[in-house]
Short mmCIF file of C-alpha atoms in Angstrom, two decimals:
data_model
loop_
_atom_site.label_atom_id
_atom_site.label_comp_id
_atom_site.label_asym_id
_atom_site.label_seq_id
_atom_site.Cartn_x
_atom_site.Cartn_y
_atom_site.Cartn_z
CA GLN A 1 20.33 8.92 -6.15
CA SER A 2 19.84 6.42 -3.35
CA VAL A 3 18.38 3.10 -4.40
CA LEU A 4 17.50 -0.23 -2.87
CA THR A 5 18.72 -3.09 -5.01
CA GLN A 6 16.90 -6.40 -5.25
CA PRO A 7 17.44 -9.31 -7.64
CA PRO A 8 14.79 -9.09 -10.38
CA SER A 9 13.84 -12.73 -10.02
CA ALA A 10 14.05 -15.71 -7.70
CA SER A 11 12.67 -19.21 -7.89
CA GLY A 12 12.29 -22.42 -5.95
CA THR A 13 10.36 -25.65 -5.83
CA PRO A 14 7.59 -26.36 -3.32
CA GLY A 15 8.99 -26.93 0.15
CA GLN A 16 12.30 -25.19 -0.56
CA ARG A 17 13.69 -22.13 1.20
CA VAL A 18 14.26 -18.97 -0.81
CA ILE A 19 16.07 -15.81 0.25
CA ILE A 20 15.53 -12.41 -1.38
CA SER A 21 18.13 -9.74 -0.72
CA CYS A 22 17.80 -5.96 -0.53
CA SER A 23 20.93 -3.83 -0.67
CA GLY A 24 20.94 -0.20 0.38
CA SER A 25 23.29 2.37 1.83
CA SER A 26 24.26 4.37 4.88
CA SER A 27 21.42 6.83 4.30
CA ASN A 28 18.64 4.24 4.29
CA ILE A 29 18.89 0.61 5.43
CA GLU A 30 21.84 1.15 7.76
CA ILE A 31 19.93 3.72 9.85
CA SER A 32 16.29 2.83 9.11
CA SER A 33 14.12 -0.18 9.62
CA VAL A 34 13.13 -2.27 6.61
CA ASN A 35 9.64 -3.37 5.60
CA TRP A 36 8.70 -6.01 3.05
CA TYR A 37 5.57 -6.19 0.91
CA GLN A 38 4.05 -8.99 -1.12
CA HIS A 39 2.28 -7.90 -4.30
CA LEU A 40 0.12 -9.99 -6.56
CA PRO A 41 -0.67 -8.23 -9.88
CA GLY A 42 -4.10 -6.67 -9.87
CA THR A 43 -4.32 -6.55 -6.09
CA ALA A 44 -3.20 -4.23 -3.33
CA PRO A 45 0.27 -4.83 -1.89
CA LYS A 46 0.30 -6.58 1.48
CA LEU A 47 2.57 -5.82 4.42
CA LEU A 48 4.62 -8.96 5.02
CA ILE A 49 7.43 -7.92 7.39
CA TYR A 50 7.82 -4.67 9.32
CA THR A 51 10.67 -3.23 11.37
CA ASN A 52 13.18 -5.65 9.85
CA ASP A 53 11.88 -8.89 11.31
CA ARG A 54 8.35 -8.58 12.66
CA ARG A 55 5.32 -10.28 11.13
CA PRO A 56 1.86 -8.70 11.14
CA SER A 57 -0.93 -10.82 12.49
CA GLY A 58 -1.96 -13.42 9.95
CA VAL A 59 1.36 -13.69 8.13
CA PRO A 60 2.68 -17.27 8.37
CA ASP A 61 5.93 -17.82 10.24
CA ARG A 62 7.35 -19.27 7.00
CA PHE A 63 8.18 -15.64 6.23
CA SER A 64 11.04 -14.04 8.12
CA GLY A 65 13.15 -10.92 7.76
CA SER A 66 16.58 -9.82 8.86
CA LYS A 67 18.87 -6.84 8.53
CA SER A 68 22.61 -6.36 8.83
CA GLY A 69 24.45 -3.16 8.02
CA THR A 70 23.29 -1.81 4.70
CA SER A 71 21.47 -4.97 3.60
CA ALA A 72 18.29 -6.81 4.47
CA SER A 73 16.84 -10.18 3.54
CA LEU A 74 13.48 -11.86 3.28
CA ALA A 75 13.43 -15.62 3.73
CA ILE A 76 10.55 -17.83 2.71
CA SER A 77 10.71 -21.39 3.92
CA GLY A 78 8.42 -24.27 2.98
CA LEU A 79 7.72 -22.58 -0.35
CA GLN A 80 4.14 -22.88 -1.58
CA SER A 81 2.59 -22.15 -4.95
CA GLU A 82 0.57 -19.32 -3.41
CA ASP A 83 3.84 -17.54 -2.58
CA GLU A 84 4.33 -16.76 -6.25
CA ALA A 85 4.27 -12.95 -6.28
CA ASP A 86 6.41 -9.83 -6.43
CA TYR A 87 8.25 -8.86 -3.27
CA TYR A 88 9.44 -5.36 -2.41
CA CYS A 89 11.67 -4.03 0.33
CA THR A 90 11.30 -0.45 1.55
CA ALA A 91 13.20 1.83 3.87
CA TRP A 92 13.17 5.52 4.75
CA ASP A 93 16.03 7.41 3.13
CA HIS A 94 17.36 10.21 5.30
CA SER A 95 19.16 11.99 2.44
CA LEU A 96 16.07 12.07 0.22
CA ASN A 97 13.70 12.48 3.19
CA GLY A 98 11.35 9.96 1.67
CA TRP A 99 10.50 6.31 1.27
CA LEU A 100 12.50 4.16 -1.12
CA PHE A 101 11.25 0.95 -2.67
CA GLY A 102 13.48 -1.76 -4.02
CA GLY A 103 12.98 -2.65 -7.65
CA GLY A 104 11.02 -5.75 -6.70
CA THR A 105 11.75 -9.46 -6.99
CA LYS A 106 9.46 -11.75 -8.95
CA LEU A 107 9.27 -15.09 -7.16
CA THR A 108 8.39 -18.12 -9.26
CA VAL A 109 7.44 -21.42 -7.66
CA LEU A 110 8.54 -24.11 -10.11
CA GLN B 1 -12.24 -3.37 9.80
CA VAL B 2 -9.89 -0.89 8.21
CA GLN B 3 -10.71 -0.13 4.58
CA LEU B 4 -9.35 2.30 2.03
CA VAL B 5 -11.59 2.63 -1.02
CA GLN B 6 -10.28 4.55 -4.01
CA SER B 7 -12.05 6.29 -6.87
CA GLY B 8 -12.45 4.71 -10.28
CA PRO B 9 -10.17 4.64 -13.34
CA GLU B 10 -9.32 7.85 -15.15
CA VAL B 11 -8.26 8.60 -18.71
CA LYS B 12 -6.56 11.94 -19.25
CA LYS B 13 -4.79 13.75 -22.05
CA PRO B 14 -1.19 14.91 -21.73
CA GLY B 15 -0.99 18.21 -19.88
CA ALA B 16 -4.22 17.65 -17.97
CA SER B 17 -4.66 17.05 -14.24
CA VAL B 18 -6.12 14.12 -12.33
CA LYS B 19 -7.45 13.92 -8.78
CA VAL B 20 -7.72 10.52 -7.12
CA SER B 21 -9.61 9.98 -3.87
CA CYS B 22 -9.14 7.47 -1.07
CA LYS B 23 -11.96 7.08 1.46
CA ALA B 24 -10.94 5.60 4.80
CA SER B 25 -13.12 3.73 7.26
CA GLY B 26 -12.74 1.51 10.30
CA TYR B 27 -10.30 3.73 12.20
CA THR B 28 -9.78 7.30 13.39
CA PHE B 29 -8.75 9.07 10.18
CA THR B 30 -6.67 11.78 11.83
CA THR B 31 -4.48 9.30 13.71
CA TYR B 32 -2.56 7.97 10.71
CA GLY B 33 -0.80 9.50 7.72
CA ILE B 34 -1.67 8.52 4.16
CA SER B 35 0.98 7.82 1.54
CA TRP B 36 0.49 7.47 -2.18
CA VAL B 37 2.42 4.86 -4.15
CA ARG B 38 2.27 4.18 -7.87
CA GLN B 39 3.14 1.33 -10.21
CA ALA B 40 3.70 2.03 -13.88
CA PRO B 41 3.13 -0.81 -16.36
CA GLY B 42 5.88 -3.40 -16.01
CA GLN B 43 7.60 -1.37 -13.30
CA GLY B 44 7.98 -1.57 -9.55
CA LEU B 45 6.38 0.39 -6.75
CA GLU B 46 7.30 4.06 -6.38
CA TRP B 47 6.50 6.34 -3.45
CA VAL B 48 4.83 9.59 -4.54
CA GLY B 49 4.33 11.35 -1.22
CA TRP B 50 2.59 11.57 2.14
CA THR B 51 0.02 13.70 3.88
CA SER B 52 -1.16 14.00 7.47
CA PRO B 53 -4.92 14.23 8.06
CA TYR B 54 -4.09 15.54 11.53
CA ASN B 55 -2.36 18.77 10.53
CA ASP B 56 -2.27 18.78 6.69
CA ASN B 57 1.50 18.42 6.62
CA THR B 58 2.84 16.97 3.40
CA ASN B 59 6.07 15.43 2.15
CA TYR B 60 6.46 14.78 -1.55
CA ALA B 61 9.07 12.73 -3.39
CA ARG B 62 11.43 15.11 -5.16
CA GLU B 63 10.44 14.03 -8.66
CA PHE B 64 6.80 14.93 -8.01
CA GLN B 65 7.16 18.04 -5.85
CA ALA B 66 6.36 20.51 -8.61
CA ARG B 67 3.30 18.65 -9.89
CA VAL B 68 1.54 16.96 -6.98
CA THR B 69 -0.76 18.15 -4.21
CA MET B 70 -2.07 15.89 -1.47
CA THR B 71 -4.98 16.95 0.71
CA THR B 72 -7.43 15.46 3.16
CA ASP B 73 -11.04 16.10 4.16
CA THR B 74 -11.55 15.03 7.75
CA SER B 75 -15.32 15.51 7.50
CA THR B 76 -15.51 12.62 5.03
CA SER B 77 -12.30 10.76 6.03
CA THR B 78 -11.04 11.08 2.49
CA ALA B 79 -7.56 11.72 1.17
CA TYR B 80 -6.88 13.16 -2.27
CA MET B 81 -3.93 13.20 -4.62
CA GLU B 82 -3.88 15.63 -7.51
CA LEU B 83 -1.23 15.26 -10.20
CA ARG B 84 -0.86 18.05 -12.77
CA SER B 85 0.82 18.42 -16.14
CA LEU B 86 0.30 14.75 -16.84
CA ARG B 87 2.68 12.93 -19.17
CA SER B 88 2.39 9.53 -20.79
CA ASP B 89 4.84 8.12 -18.27
CA ASP B 90 2.42 9.02 -15.47
CA THR B 91 0.25 6.16 -16.71
CA ALA B 92 0.15 3.89 -13.66
CA ILE B 93 -1.92 2.36 -10.92
CA TYR B 94 -2.00 4.74 -7.97
CA PHE B 95 -2.43 3.27 -4.51
CA CYS B 96 -3.15 5.02 -1.23
CA ALA B 97 -1.77 3.39 1.89
CA ARG B 98 -2.22 4.04 5.59
CA GLU B 99 1.04 4.69 7.38
CA GLY B 100 0.85 2.74 10.59
CA SER B 101 3.29 3.55 13.36
CA TYR B 102 4.32 2.56 16.86
CA TYR B 103 6.78 3.77 19.44
CA GLU B 104 9.42 1.50 20.94
CA ASP B 105 12.85 1.86 22.50
CA GLY B 106 12.97 5.59 21.95
CA GLY B 107 11.97 5.59 18.31
CA TYR B 108 8.99 5.55 15.99
CA TYR B 109 8.57 2.83 13.39
CA TYR B 110 6.42 3.17 10.29
CA SER B 111 4.97 0.89 7.63
CA PHE B 112 2.15 0.86 5.09
CA ASP B 113 -0.22 -1.46 6.89
CA TYR B 114 -3.41 -1.04 4.83
CA TRP B 115 -3.74 -0.26 1.15
CA GLY B 116 -6.45 0.90 -1.20
CA GLN B 117 -7.40 -1.24 -4.19
CA GLY B 118 -5.61 1.05 -6.64
CA THR B 119 -6.77 3.51 -9.30
CA LEU B 120 -5.61 3.17 -12.90
CA VAL B 121 -4.71 6.51 -14.43
CA THR B 122 -4.11 6.38 -18.16
CA VAL B 123 -2.52 9.35 -19.90
CA SER B 124 -2.97 9.22 -23.64
CA SER B 125 -3.64 11.60 -26.47
#
């Protein structure tokens, strides 16, 4: 089964830069674009990055995305306490013919 | 503004069925697909499937194919997800999400750009 692998947790202090990775395979990330979502428990997930590196209107430029080969990354610079949330990467998997979500990364702002 | 408003919480017994609704407003309903995503307690997000209000096409994740049906009612701009033969591990928050898309450089690109507030489905005897 194809999966997208994320670290279960990440942390940083206010003002720091944090990078969250997302590892996939030749049937998903390598040939599909990657989207990232921010999810606060009890709320609806929010689109943070689409098509690898694009930000929807209203998303601060502290958030950036990149993709190379079978992996993608989300970078958050100038970390703020309000960034404490779960972050998920997603990509279309061409073998499964469906969307895959990463397992999610819980970001803690120390 | 775009809004997706879901139906209220449900409590079901194992083996029963549940039907969750998702009413869209603020855009042309038939222009965008609707996906359903769930989150079980303590778990991550999981894609359940997709439906097109334009032509009723569907695409279900393999693990749900035998038990799920997604439909739409264009007269009320509402999408529905029915899950049958419920098990305790179907206990989760179910979200609907609009699948936004755009065309660029010869390809289409998709993302879940708007989400419903979620519906808690509890399966318990």
